[in-house]
Tab-separated table of C-alpha atoms and ligand atoms in Angstrom:
chain	number	residue	atom	x	y	z
F	1	MET	CA	-41.323	154.618	133.972
F	2	SER	CA	-43.871	153.818	136.642
F	3	GLU	CA	-42.552	154.470	140.273
F	4	PRO	CA	-40.815	151.326	141.049
F	5	LYS	CA	-40.816	151.480	144.814
F	6	ALA	CA	-44.331	150.789	145.028
F	7	LEU	CA	-44.243	147.883	142.728
F	8	ILE	CA	-43.552	145.274	145.680
F	9	ARG	CA	-45.042	145.562	148.969
F	10	PRO	CA	-45.392	143.554	151.962
F	11	ASP	CA	-48.230	141.135	152.226
F	12	ARG	CA	-50.857	142.540	154.524
F	13	GLY	CA	-53.302	139.864	153.959
F	14	GLU	CA	-55.264	141.899	151.471
F	15	ASP	CA	-57.108	140.389	148.501
F	16	ALA	CA	-54.303	139.621	146.011
F	17	ILE	CA	-54.961	137.658	142.651
F	18	ALA	CA	-52.931	134.368	143.025
F	19	ILE	CA	-50.253	133.602	140.407
F	20	HIS	CA	-49.474	129.842	140.233
F	21	LEU	CA	-46.248	128.826	138.475
F	22	VAL	CA	-46.018	125.610	136.527
F	23	ASN	CA	-43.676	124.260	133.994
F	24	LYS	CA	-44.347	121.916	131.039
F	25	ASP	CA	-43.450	118.643	133.049
F	26	GLY	CA	-45.681	119.547	135.839
F	27	TYR	CA	-48.748	121.024	133.830
F	28	ASP	CA	-50.738	117.941	133.717
F	29	THR	CA	-50.719	117.231	137.435
F	30	PHE	CA	-51.537	121.016	137.841
F	31	ALA	CA	-54.362	120.730	135.551
F	32	LYS	CA	-55.816	117.920	137.262
F	33	GLY	CA	-56.714	120.067	140.139
F	34	LEU	CA	-58.672	122.242	137.969
F	35	THR	CA	-62.060	122.191	136.938
F	36	ALA	CA	-63.053	121.024	133.517
F	37	GLY	CA	-64.101	124.707	132.603
F	38	GLN	CA	-60.795	126.019	133.924
F	39	ARG	CA	-58.887	123.433	131.872
F	40	ALA	CA	-60.778	124.467	128.791
F	41	ALA	CA	-60.093	128.138	129.508
F	42	LEU	CA	-56.324	127.446	129.620
F	43	ALA	CA	-56.447	125.301	126.597
F	44	ALA	CA	-58.036	128.037	124.730
F	45	GLN	CA	-55.318	130.282	125.610
F	46	LYS	CA	-52.877	127.502	124.359
F	47	PHE	CA	-51.364	127.391	127.716
F	48	ASP	CA	-49.238	124.227	128.353
F	49	GLY	CA	-46.772	125.501	130.892
F	50	SER	CA	-44.004	126.681	128.422
F	51	GLY	CA	-41.636	129.206	129.748
F	52	TYR	CA	-43.051	132.929	129.849
F	53	GLN	CA	-46.638	131.784	128.978
F	54	VAL	CA	-49.370	133.661	130.783
F	55	GLY	CA	-52.750	132.146	131.264
F	56	ILE	CA	-55.974	133.523	133.089
F	57	VAL	CA	-58.145	131.157	134.975
F	58	PRO	CA	-61.825	131.906	135.783
F	59	ASP	CA	-62.544	130.968	139.316
F	60	GLY	CA	-66.191	131.345	140.472
F	61	ASP	CA	-66.814	135.018	140.375
F	62	SER	CA	-63.025	135.973	140.034
F	63	TRP	CA	-59.883	134.551	138.345
F	64	PHE	CA	-56.521	133.606	139.059
F	65	ALA	CA	-53.130	133.649	136.939
F	66	VAL	CA	-50.687	130.866	135.718
F	67	GLY	CA	-47.314	131.533	134.540
F	68	GLY	CA	-44.982	129.149	132.678
F	69	VAL	CA	-41.535	128.886	134.221
F	70	ALA	CA	-38.513	126.623	133.660
F	71	ASN	CA	-38.347	125.439	137.237
F	72	PRO	CA	-41.073	126.479	139.477
F	73	GLU	CA	-38.957	125.689	142.724
F	74	SER	CA	-36.055	127.872	141.800
F	75	LEU	CA	-37.246	131.083	140.070
F	76	SER	CA	-34.744	133.127	137.921
F	77	SER	CA	-34.775	136.923	137.795
F	78	TRP	CA	-37.045	136.728	134.778
F	79	CYS	CA	-39.705	134.257	135.714
F	80	LEU	CA	-42.300	136.934	136.587
F	81	ALA	CA	-41.334	139.554	134.012
F	82	LYS	CA	-43.703	138.555	131.363
F	83	LEU	CA	-46.526	138.129	134.083
F	84	ALA	CA	-45.798	141.851	135.220
F	85	GLU	CA	-45.900	142.900	131.594
F	86	GLU	CA	-49.203	141.176	130.618
F	87	LEU	CA	-51.369	140.834	133.621
F	88	PRO	CA	-53.887	143.748	134.102
F	89	GLU	CA	-53.519	146.375	136.567
F	90	GLY	CA	-54.007	144.856	140.200
F	91	VAL	CA	-52.437	143.303	143.120
F	92	TYR	CA	-50.860	139.935	142.918
F	93	ARG	CA	-49.264	137.420	145.148
F	94	VAL	CA	-47.295	134.238	144.001
F	95	ALA	CA	-49.090	131.281	145.511
F	96	THR	CA	-46.714	128.354	144.577
F	97	THR	CA	-43.428	129.657	146.132
F	98	ASP	CA	-41.579	132.739	147.458
F	99	PRO	CA	-40.843	135.309	144.568
F	100	GLY	CA	-37.104	135.686	145.606
F	101	SER	CA	-34.778	136.822	142.925
F	102	ALA	CA	-38.011	137.095	140.461
F	103	MET	CA	-38.799	140.386	142.183
F	104	PHE	CA	-36.162	141.971	140.083
F	105	GLY	CA	-38.055	140.950	136.952
F	106	TRP	CA	-41.386	141.985	138.352
F	107	ILE	CA	-40.040	145.566	138.347
F	108	THR	CA	-37.856	145.442	135.222
F	109	GLY	CA	-40.696	143.804	133.194
F	110	GLN	CA	-42.802	146.931	133.895
F	111	TYR	CA	-39.977	149.345	132.770
F	112	ARG	CA	-40.703	151.606	129.738
F	113	PHE	CA	-39.040	154.670	128.431
F	114	ALA	CA	-41.994	157.030	127.511
F	115	ARG	CA	-40.276	160.450	128.170
F	116	TYR	CA	-40.635	161.358	124.456
F	117	LYS	CA	-44.105	159.857	123.659
F	118	ASN	CA	-46.866	162.361	123.263
F	119	ASP	CA	-49.796	159.819	123.246
F	120	ASP	CA	-48.230	157.538	126.111
F	121	LYS	CA	-50.975	155.641	128.061
F	122	ALA	CA	-48.803	154.289	130.731
F	123	PRO	CA	-50.412	151.070	132.056
F	124	ALA	CA	-51.098	151.093	135.753
F	125	PRO	CA	-48.747	149.480	137.913
F	126	ARG	CA	-48.982	145.735	138.617
F	127	ILE	CA	-48.203	145.368	142.348
F	128	LEU	CA	-46.830	142.203	143.926
F	129	VAL	CA	-47.173	141.479	147.613
F	130	THR	CA	-44.881	139.200	149.314
F	131	THR	CA	-44.204	137.913	152.880
F	132	GLN	CA	-40.537	138.062	152.147
F	133	VAL	CA	-40.445	141.448	153.609
F	134	GLY	CA	-36.839	141.626	154.271
F	135	GLN	CA	-36.057	141.167	150.601
F	136	ILE	CA	-38.251	143.796	149.273
F	137	ASP	CA	-35.955	146.858	149.854
F	138	ALA	CA	-32.697	145.273	148.379
F	139	ALA	CA	-34.475	143.922	145.315
F	140	THR	CA	-36.201	147.283	144.692
F	141	ALA	CA	-33.043	149.104	145.095
F	142	GLU	CA	-31.315	146.874	142.585
F	143	ALA	CA	-34.139	146.882	139.941
F	144	GLU	CA	-34.201	150.849	140.441
F	145	SER	CA	-30.548	150.959	139.556
F	146	GLU	CA	-31.050	148.881	136.574
F	147	CYS	CA	-33.989	151.164	135.509
F	148	LEU	CA	-31.615	154.104	135.986
F	149	VAL	CA	-28.978	152.687	133.594
F	150	ARG	CA	-31.690	152.154	131.136
F	151	ASP	CA	-33.195	155.846	131.561
F	152	LEU	CA	-29.743	157.448	131.230
F	153	VAL	CA	-28.791	155.207	128.121
F	154	ASN	CA	-32.125	155.611	126.368
F	155	THR	CA	-32.170	159.365	126.708
F	156	PRO	CA	-31.183	161.118	123.349
F	157	PRO	CA	-27.622	162.622	123.294
F	158	GLU	CA	-28.720	166.287	123.195
F	159	ASP	CA	-30.453	165.677	126.517
F	160	MET	CA	-27.864	163.374	127.882
F	161	GLY	CA	-24.739	165.331	127.472
F	162	PRO	CA	-21.858	165.824	129.967
F	163	ALA	CA	-24.078	168.482	131.611
F	164	ALA	CA	-26.836	165.938	132.199
F	165	LEU	CA	-24.300	163.439	133.451
F	166	GLU	CA	-23.063	166.148	135.888
F	167	ALA	CA	-26.746	166.630	136.965
F	168	GLU	CA	-27.182	162.931	137.818
F	169	CYS	CA	-23.912	162.958	139.826
F	170	GLU	CA	-25.294	165.902	141.623
F	171	ARG	CA	-28.524	164.293	142.231
F	172	LEU	CA	-26.722	161.070	143.527
F	173	ALA	CA	-24.459	163.207	145.732
F	174	LYS	CA	-27.320	165.096	147.353
F	175	VAL	CA	-29.406	161.959	148.174
F	176	HIS	CA	-26.387	160.202	149.831
F	177	LYS	CA	-24.613	163.250	151.268
F	178	ALA	CA	-21.560	162.717	149.066
F	179	ASP	CA	-19.053	165.353	148.104
F	180	LEU	CA	-19.032	166.170	144.389
F	181	THR	CA	-16.195	168.094	142.564
F	182	VAL	CA	-16.475	168.831	138.729
F	183	VAL	CA	-13.327	169.610	137.014
F	184	ARG	CA	-13.704	171.504	133.833
F	185	GLY	CA	-12.198	174.276	131.645
F	186	ASP	CA	-8.460	174.996	132.162
F	187	ALA	CA	-8.492	172.681	135.271
F	188	LEU	CA	-9.435	169.818	133.147
F	189	GLU	CA	-7.048	170.543	130.436
F	190	GLN	CA	-4.056	170.694	133.106
F	191	GLY	CA	-5.236	167.709	135.350
F	192	TYR	CA	-6.899	165.530	132.714
F	193	PRO	CA	-5.468	166.388	129.597
F	194	MET	CA	-6.819	163.445	127.588
F	195	VAL	CA	-10.363	164.141	128.796
F	196	HIS	CA	-9.963	167.491	127.631
F	197	ALA	CA	-8.513	166.767	124.280
F	198	VAL	CA	-11.307	164.333	123.403
F	199	GLY	CA	-14.070	166.355	124.583
F	200	ARG	CA	-12.991	169.856	123.272
F	201	ALA	CA	-14.574	169.743	119.880
F	202	ALA	CA	-18.132	169.635	121.259
F	203	ALA	CA	-20.342	172.580	121.382
F	204	ARG	CA	-20.069	174.800	124.534
F	205	HIS	CA	-23.256	173.276	126.257
F	206	HIS	CA	-21.677	169.983	125.870
F	207	ALA	CA	-18.105	170.998	127.166
F	208	PRO	CA	-15.981	168.149	128.587
F	209	ARG	CA	-15.779	167.568	132.442
F	210	LEU	CA	-14.829	165.072	134.997
F	211	MET	CA	-17.063	164.318	137.881
F	212	HIS	CA	-15.496	163.023	141.099
F	213	LEU	CA	-17.782	162.071	143.858
F	214	VAL	CA	-16.485	160.930	147.275
F	215	TRP	CA	-18.428	159.194	150.013
F	216	GLY	CA	-17.914	157.246	153.200
F	217	ASP	CA	-15.534	156.976	156.132
F	218	ALA	CA	-11.737	157.943	155.145
F	219	ALA	CA	-10.756	155.005	157.498
F	220	ASP	CA	-12.402	152.518	155.247
F	221	PRO	CA	-10.813	150.825	152.231
F	222	VAL	CA	-11.185	152.804	149.079
F	223	LEU	CA	-13.471	151.432	146.193
F	224	ALA	CA	-13.003	153.371	143.124
F	225	ILE	CA	-15.678	153.145	140.218
F	226	VAL	CA	-15.070	154.499	137.072
F	227	GLY	CA	-17.306	154.901	134.090
F	228	LYS	CA	-16.863	155.800	130.366
F	229	GLY	CA	-19.102	158.730	129.682
F	230	VAL	CA	-18.926	159.366	126.052
F	231	CYS	CA	-22.181	161.121	125.624
F	232	PHE	CA	-21.968	160.650	121.864
F	233	ASP	CA	-19.290	158.879	119.914
F	234	SER	CA	-19.226	160.112	116.313
F	235	GLY	CA	-15.712	158.443	116.032
F	236	GLY	CA	-14.411	161.952	115.861
F	237	LEU	CA	-12.396	162.691	112.574
F	238	ASN	CA	-12.238	158.884	112.063
F	239	ILE	CA	-15.921	159.352	111.750
F	240	LYS	CA	-18.205	156.209	111.897
F	241	PRO	CA	-20.225	155.149	109.102
F	242	GLY	CA	-24.040	155.067	109.459
F	243	ALA	CA	-24.779	151.815	110.931
F	244	GLY	CA	-21.911	152.332	113.407
F	245	ILE	CA	-22.871	155.568	114.562
F	246	ARG	CA	-26.708	154.950	114.989
F	247	LEU	CA	-26.510	153.707	118.679
F	248	MET	CA	-23.494	155.770	119.879
F	249	LYS	CA	-25.790	157.549	122.342
F	250	LYS	CA	-25.370	154.609	124.477
F	251	ASP	CA	-21.668	155.391	124.728
F	252	MET	CA	-22.263	156.782	128.172
F	253	GLY	CA	-23.505	153.292	129.236
F	254	GLY	CA	-20.229	152.715	131.287
F	255	ALA	CA	-20.807	156.050	133.072
F	256	ALA	CA	-24.466	154.920	133.720
F	257	HIS	CA	-23.262	151.655	135.069
F	258	ALA	CA	-20.989	153.421	137.472
F	259	LEU	CA	-23.572	155.889	138.681
F	260	ALA	CA	-25.966	153.086	139.402
F	261	LEU	CA	-23.426	150.890	141.129
F	262	ALA	CA	-22.202	153.871	143.216
F	263	GLY	CA	-25.997	154.426	144.210
F	264	LEU	CA	-26.346	150.936	145.411
F	265	VAL	CA	-23.058	151.021	147.482
F	266	MET	CA	-24.113	154.205	149.142
F	267	GLY	CA	-27.757	153.014	149.611
F	268	ALA	CA	-26.704	149.958	151.535
F	269	GLY	CA	-24.034	151.778	153.435
F	270	LEU	CA	-21.206	149.579	152.732
F	271	LYS	CA	-18.087	150.077	154.605
F	272	VAL	CA	-15.958	151.714	151.983
F	273	ARG	CA	-14.450	155.029	151.047
F	274	LEU	CA	-16.225	155.423	147.590
F	275	HIS	CA	-14.503	157.466	144.756
F	276	LEU	CA	-16.774	157.660	141.738
F	277	LEU	CA	-15.079	159.137	138.610
F	278	ILE	CA	-16.937	159.899	135.656
F	279	PRO	CA	-15.157	161.718	132.581
F	280	ALA	CA	-17.882	163.047	130.357
F	281	VAL	CA	-17.386	164.180	126.873
F	282	GLU	CA	-18.942	164.208	123.525
F	283	ASN	CA	-16.560	162.774	120.839
F	284	ALA	CA	-17.555	165.396	118.068
F	285	VAL	CA	-16.172	166.494	114.631
F	286	SER	CA	-15.079	169.988	114.454
F	287	GLY	CA	-12.288	172.361	113.466
F	288	ASN	CA	-10.455	172.046	116.867
F	289	ALA	CA	-10.997	168.237	117.262
F	290	PHE	CA	-8.010	165.998	118.009
F	291	ARG	CA	-6.632	164.176	115.185
F	292	PRO	CA	-4.803	161.124	114.104
F	293	GLY	CA	-1.186	161.721	114.462
F	294	ASP	CA	-1.599	164.007	117.409
F	295	VAL	CA	0.272	163.295	120.577
F	296	LEU	CA	-1.596	163.716	123.678
F	297	GLN	CA	-0.251	164.358	127.433
F	298	SER	CA	-1.829	162.317	129.971
F	299	ARG	CA	-2.233	162.759	133.665
F	300	LYS	CA	0.181	159.903	134.312
F	301	GLY	CA	2.738	161.586	132.329
F	302	LEU	CA	2.770	158.986	129.440
F	303	THR	CA	2.330	160.511	125.913
F	304	VAL	CA	-0.105	158.709	123.829
F	305	GLU	CA	-0.029	159.022	119.767
F	306	ILE	CA	-3.482	159.102	118.341
F	307	ASP	CA	-3.779	156.396	115.784
F	308	ASN	CA	-7.666	156.610	115.780
F	309	THR	CA	-9.859	159.184	117.248
F	310	ASP	CA	-12.749	156.475	117.487
F	311	ALA	CA	-10.565	154.762	120.260
F	312	GLU	CA	-11.492	157.699	122.543
F	313	GLY	CA	-12.929	155.852	125.421
F	314	ARG	CA	-9.675	154.480	126.627
F	315	LEU	CA	-8.178	158.064	126.526
F	316	ILE	CA	-10.653	159.583	128.865
F	317	LEU	CA	-10.628	156.464	131.225
F	318	GLY	CA	-6.840	156.483	131.334
F	319	ASP	CA	-6.806	159.765	133.049
F	320	ALA	CA	-9.668	158.782	135.415
F	321	LEU	CA	-7.989	155.549	136.219
F	322	THR	CA	-4.835	157.378	137.019
F	323	ARG	CA	-6.684	159.789	139.420
F	324	ALA	CA	-8.462	156.694	140.986
F	325	SER	CA	-4.930	155.177	141.439
F	326	GLU	CA	-3.818	158.084	143.411
F	327	GLU	CA	-6.293	157.222	146.215
F	328	ASP	CA	-4.392	154.025	147.028
F	329	PRO	CA	-7.607	151.888	146.273
F	330	ASP	CA	-8.297	148.448	147.613
F	331	LEU	CA	-10.179	147.939	144.316
F	332	ILE	CA	-10.891	149.694	141.037
F	333	VAL	CA	-13.907	148.775	138.823
F	334	ASP	CA	-14.433	150.474	135.629
F	335	PHE	CA	-17.289	150.128	133.147
F	336	ALA	CA	-17.128	151.118	129.452
F	337	THR	CA	-18.739	150.464	125.953
F	338	LEU	CA	-15.144	150.264	125.059
F	339	THR	CA	-14.900	148.093	121.840
F	340	GLY	CA	-16.884	146.600	118.932
F	341	ALA	CA	-14.489	143.697	119.461
F	342	ALA	CA	-16.175	142.538	122.912
F	343	ARG	CA	-19.518	142.627	121.135
F	344	VAL	CA	-18.173	140.445	118.180
F	345	ALA	CA	-16.478	138.052	120.754
F	346	LEU	CA	-19.324	137.564	123.178
F	347	GLY	CA	-22.548	139.095	121.777
F	348	PRO	CA	-24.972	141.625	123.451
F	349	ASP	CA	-25.873	139.368	126.470
F	350	LEU	CA	-22.231	138.733	128.017
F	351	PRO	CA	-20.178	141.566	129.180
F	352	ALA	CA	-16.452	141.107	128.720
F	353	LEU	CA	-14.601	141.232	132.169
F	354	MET	CA	-10.862	141.700	132.440
F	355	ALA	CA	-9.139	141.720	135.846
F	356	ARG	CA	-5.603	141.562	137.133
F	357	ARG	CA	-6.231	139.029	139.754
F	358	ASP	CA	-7.704	135.509	139.289
F	359	GLU	CA	-9.516	135.530	142.656
F	360	THR	CA	-11.159	138.960	141.928
F	361	ALA	CA	-12.241	137.815	138.468
F	362	ASP	CA	-13.541	134.670	139.859
F	363	ALA	CA	-15.710	136.469	142.385
F	364	PHE	CA	-17.226	138.796	140.001
F	365	LEU	CA	-17.990	135.879	137.545
F	366	ALA	CA	-19.489	133.825	140.361
F	367	ALA	CA	-21.675	136.808	141.534
F	368	GLY	CA	-22.787	137.334	137.898
F	369	LYS	CA	-23.846	133.726	137.472
F	370	ALA	CA	-25.699	133.673	140.711
F	371	HIS	CA	-27.669	136.745	139.836
F	372	ASP	CA	-28.641	136.253	136.346
F	373	ASP	CA	-25.948	138.639	135.009
F	374	ALA	CA	-23.357	136.214	133.753
F	375	GLY	CA	-20.175	137.705	132.238
F	376	TRP	CA	-17.296	136.109	130.417
F	377	ARG	CA	-13.409	136.938	131.126
F	378	LEU	CA	-11.087	137.759	128.425
F	379	PRO	CA	-7.188	137.800	129.086
F	380	LEU	CA	-5.021	140.836	129.542
F	381	HIS	CA	-2.461	139.061	127.585
F	382	GLU	CA	0.886	140.783	128.007
F	383	PRO	CA	2.488	139.897	124.608
F	384	TYR	CA	-0.100	142.011	123.136
F	385	ARG	CA	1.060	145.131	124.773
F	386	GLU	CA	3.413	145.634	121.774
F	387	TYR	CA	0.501	146.334	119.571
F	388	LEU	CA	0.209	149.735	120.993
F	389	ALA	CA	3.793	150.578	120.249
F	390	SER	CA	4.214	154.040	118.866
F	391	ASP	CA	7.225	155.446	116.605
F	392	VAL	CA	6.943	158.980	118.296
F	393	ALA	CA	5.147	158.639	121.575
F	394	ASP	CA	5.199	156.387	124.729
F	395	MET	CA	2.380	154.396	123.242
F	396	ALA	CA	-0.370	154.631	120.634
F	397	ASN	CA	-4.106	154.378	121.364
F	398	SER	CA	-4.946	151.636	119.034
F	399	ALA	CA	-3.290	148.814	117.176
F	400	ASN	CA	-2.664	148.660	113.475
F	401	ASN	CA	-4.041	144.912	113.389
F	402	PRO	CA	-7.450	143.447	113.797
F	403	PHE	CA	-6.500	141.181	116.694
F	404	ALA	CA	-8.035	140.822	120.164
F	405	GLY	CA	-9.391	144.413	120.293
F	406	ALA	CA	-11.118	144.081	123.585
F	407	SER	CA	-8.020	142.702	125.214
F	408	VAL	CA	-5.716	145.410	123.600
F	409	ALA	CA	-8.039	148.063	124.837
F	410	GLY	CA	-7.832	146.425	128.286
F	411	LEU	CA	-3.967	146.435	128.112
F	412	PHE	CA	-4.087	150.230	127.228
F	413	LEU	CA	-6.175	150.998	130.444
F	414	ASP	CA	-3.799	148.607	132.353
F	415	ARG	CA	-1.033	151.239	131.699
F	416	PHE	CA	-3.029	153.741	133.861
F	417	VAL	CA	-4.021	151.608	136.629
F	418	GLY	CA	-1.361	151.951	139.614
F	419	GLU	CA	1.041	149.148	140.086
F	420	GLY	CA	-0.398	146.313	142.057
F	421	ILE	CA	-3.816	147.631	142.206
F	422	ASP	CA	-6.746	145.030	142.286
F	423	TRP	CA	-8.683	146.059	138.995
F	424	VAL	CA	-11.792	144.755	137.229
F	425	HIS	CA	-12.677	146.188	133.890
F	426	TYR	CA	-16.063	145.721	132.371
F	427	ASP	CA	-16.344	146.131	128.455
F	428	THR	CA	-20.145	146.278	128.328
F	429	PHE	CA	-22.710	146.549	125.517
F	430	ALA	CA	-25.130	148.356	127.727
F	431	TRP	CA	-27.946	147.579	125.203
F	432	SER	CA	-30.521	144.916	124.432
F	433	PRO	CA	-30.991	144.799	120.775
F	434	VAL	CA	-34.378	142.543	121.054
F	435	SER	CA	-36.950	142.639	123.845
F	436	LYS	CA	-36.934	139.874	126.178
F	437	PRO	CA	-39.153	139.308	129.331
F	438	GLY	CA	-37.835	142.043	131.801
F	439	ARG	CA	-35.276	143.437	129.311
F	440	ALA	CA	-36.971	145.768	126.846
F	441	ARG	CA	-34.931	146.707	123.843
F	442	GLY	CA	-32.769	149.613	124.634
F	443	GLY	CA	-30.459	150.525	127.327
F	444	ARG	CA	-29.528	147.831	129.744
F	445	GLY	CA	-27.395	146.995	132.622
F	446	LEU	CA	-24.799	144.257	131.821
F	447	GLY	CA	-22.301	143.680	134.636
F	448	LEU	CA	-24.147	145.872	137.010
F	449	ARG	CA	-25.731	143.132	139.238
F	450	ALA	CA	-22.631	140.910	139.167
F	451	SER	CA	-20.303	143.742	140.315
F	452	TRP	CA	-22.740	144.833	142.841
F	453	HIS	CA	-23.105	141.299	144.591
F	454	ALA	CA	-19.292	140.927	144.321
F	455	ILE	CA	-18.669	144.257	146.040
F	456	ARG	CA	-21.450	143.675	148.608
F	457	ALA	CA	-19.986	140.247	149.459
F	458	ARG	CA	-16.430	141.760	149.695
F	459	TYR	CA	-17.339	144.710	151.892
F	460	GLY	CA	-20.640	143.722	153.504
F	461	GLN	CA	-20.822	144.053	157.205
B	1	BES	N1	-17.789	153.113	121.527
B	1	BES	C1	-17.000	152.351	120.681
B	1	BES	C2	-17.119	150.954	121.033
B	1	BES	C3	-18.521	150.265	120.505
B	1	BES	C4	-18.893	150.262	119.262
B	1	BES	C5	-19.180	149.645	121.551
B	1	BES	C6	-20.039	149.580	119.002
B	1	BES	C7	-20.305	149.111	121.259
B	1	BES	C8	-20.771	149.053	120.055
B	1	BES	C9	-15.402	152.888	120.756
B	1	BES	O1	-15.305	154.108	121.218
B	1	BES	C10	-14.890	152.446	119.421
B	1	BES	O2	-15.247	153.172	118.510
B	1	BES	N2	-13.943	151.670	119.582
B	1	BES	C11	-13.287	151.174	118.321
B	1	BES	C12	-11.907	151.066	118.525
B	1	BES	C13	-10.985	150.847	117.430
B	1	BES	C14	-10.895	152.145	116.822
B	1	BES	C15	-9.497	150.572	118.040
B	1	BES	C16	-13.891	149.759	117.735
B	1	BES	O3	-14.172	149.122	118.667
B	1	BES	O4	-14.025	149.813	116.581
B	2	ZN	ZN1	-15.176	155.416	119.371
B	3	ZN	ZN1	-16.712	155.028	122.132
């Protein structure tokens, strides 16, 4: 990844290559202002103003660029992404409008994950200068946090185990002068029995743990952010088949979202008392793995019968949500790659959002729409609670029917969130299966910008 901080700079009147943005409807008018030679050059590049097209236009001894966008007056986050990807190294400015939210795509369009490529020839950065100086830092912080999610998710599981997630939390704590406590070993077994049970089968260097970062003024309202850190999900003894296991390095995607969001909250100095809770485990197969039929104790005191060891995320989150609830929070937000059912229902572009309060759900949905990170609400439908009944324990960890899997997982989590607490749960895919401008195939934030803007609006000064 190139250093994102430098990709957008204040315009100091230097020679920057102009980028003109047009759409199909406006292309003929735009072309009338060009010379015959310039029109011919664009025709040779098959440029007609369609979305994401990139054209180079000779201009005397120099050249300028044109980009096809849907609406040149109102740019989406991705309008500049293809240009940032395809234009040669250089310094650019948008001639036709302010880049605004398209700054995000300018940066994420240049994201690459090359840590394991020996022969990598990283393209030199393409710099955007803008007179919207006041927006540069916020847009850069947001894009950087997105790139952090991608880096964490893309890193192979041997190198992104619980210890690596701990190191990320440590880095974050250092940058923002937050307090970090890491619970492991006997203390984990006592305090977070479900985190321990899920993670205990992993090799020693991937031992389970719970990271708890605290930041901000104790007098401010408590915001708790929780993320599923299953660094690899084999399914456990209910082992996943080949196709299902292939992408399970991304099962710590919720933790990546939580870390990134916490970074944004602290970076902006929001008036909150932040609690970031990340249970980190590998769901591994081994002689001491937890089993279907086992009954786990939980931090809350509820007993949970294991119906399926592949429904592990809700177990580790259950204990973390209990801990979060102990702080009398104003709001809890959790992120988790929790169910295949959410992906079946909504596909890879739309994270499923569940919430107790309609106003809170609406605020998050609206923020997502406004910032090119739309989600879709699924219900916490009370009658489905009975799907989690157990003959021997207080509840089971999965249902023995194929219905409403994402909602049922949400209802499981709900049991561990303190009564009356405002709570938002994101069941996110954390992955782009195909590359689109600004969204390379691989790890991806889904629900990150929505929740960031909703939280900023809620607690912003
Ligand atoms: N990590 C998976 C969910 C998942 C699978 C997310 C594929 C994204 C893509 C989770 O731990 C899991 O395996 N859930 C099971 C639950 C079931 C056993 C009740 C699922 O969704 O199949
Ligand atoms: Zn699983
Ligand atoms: Zn999982």
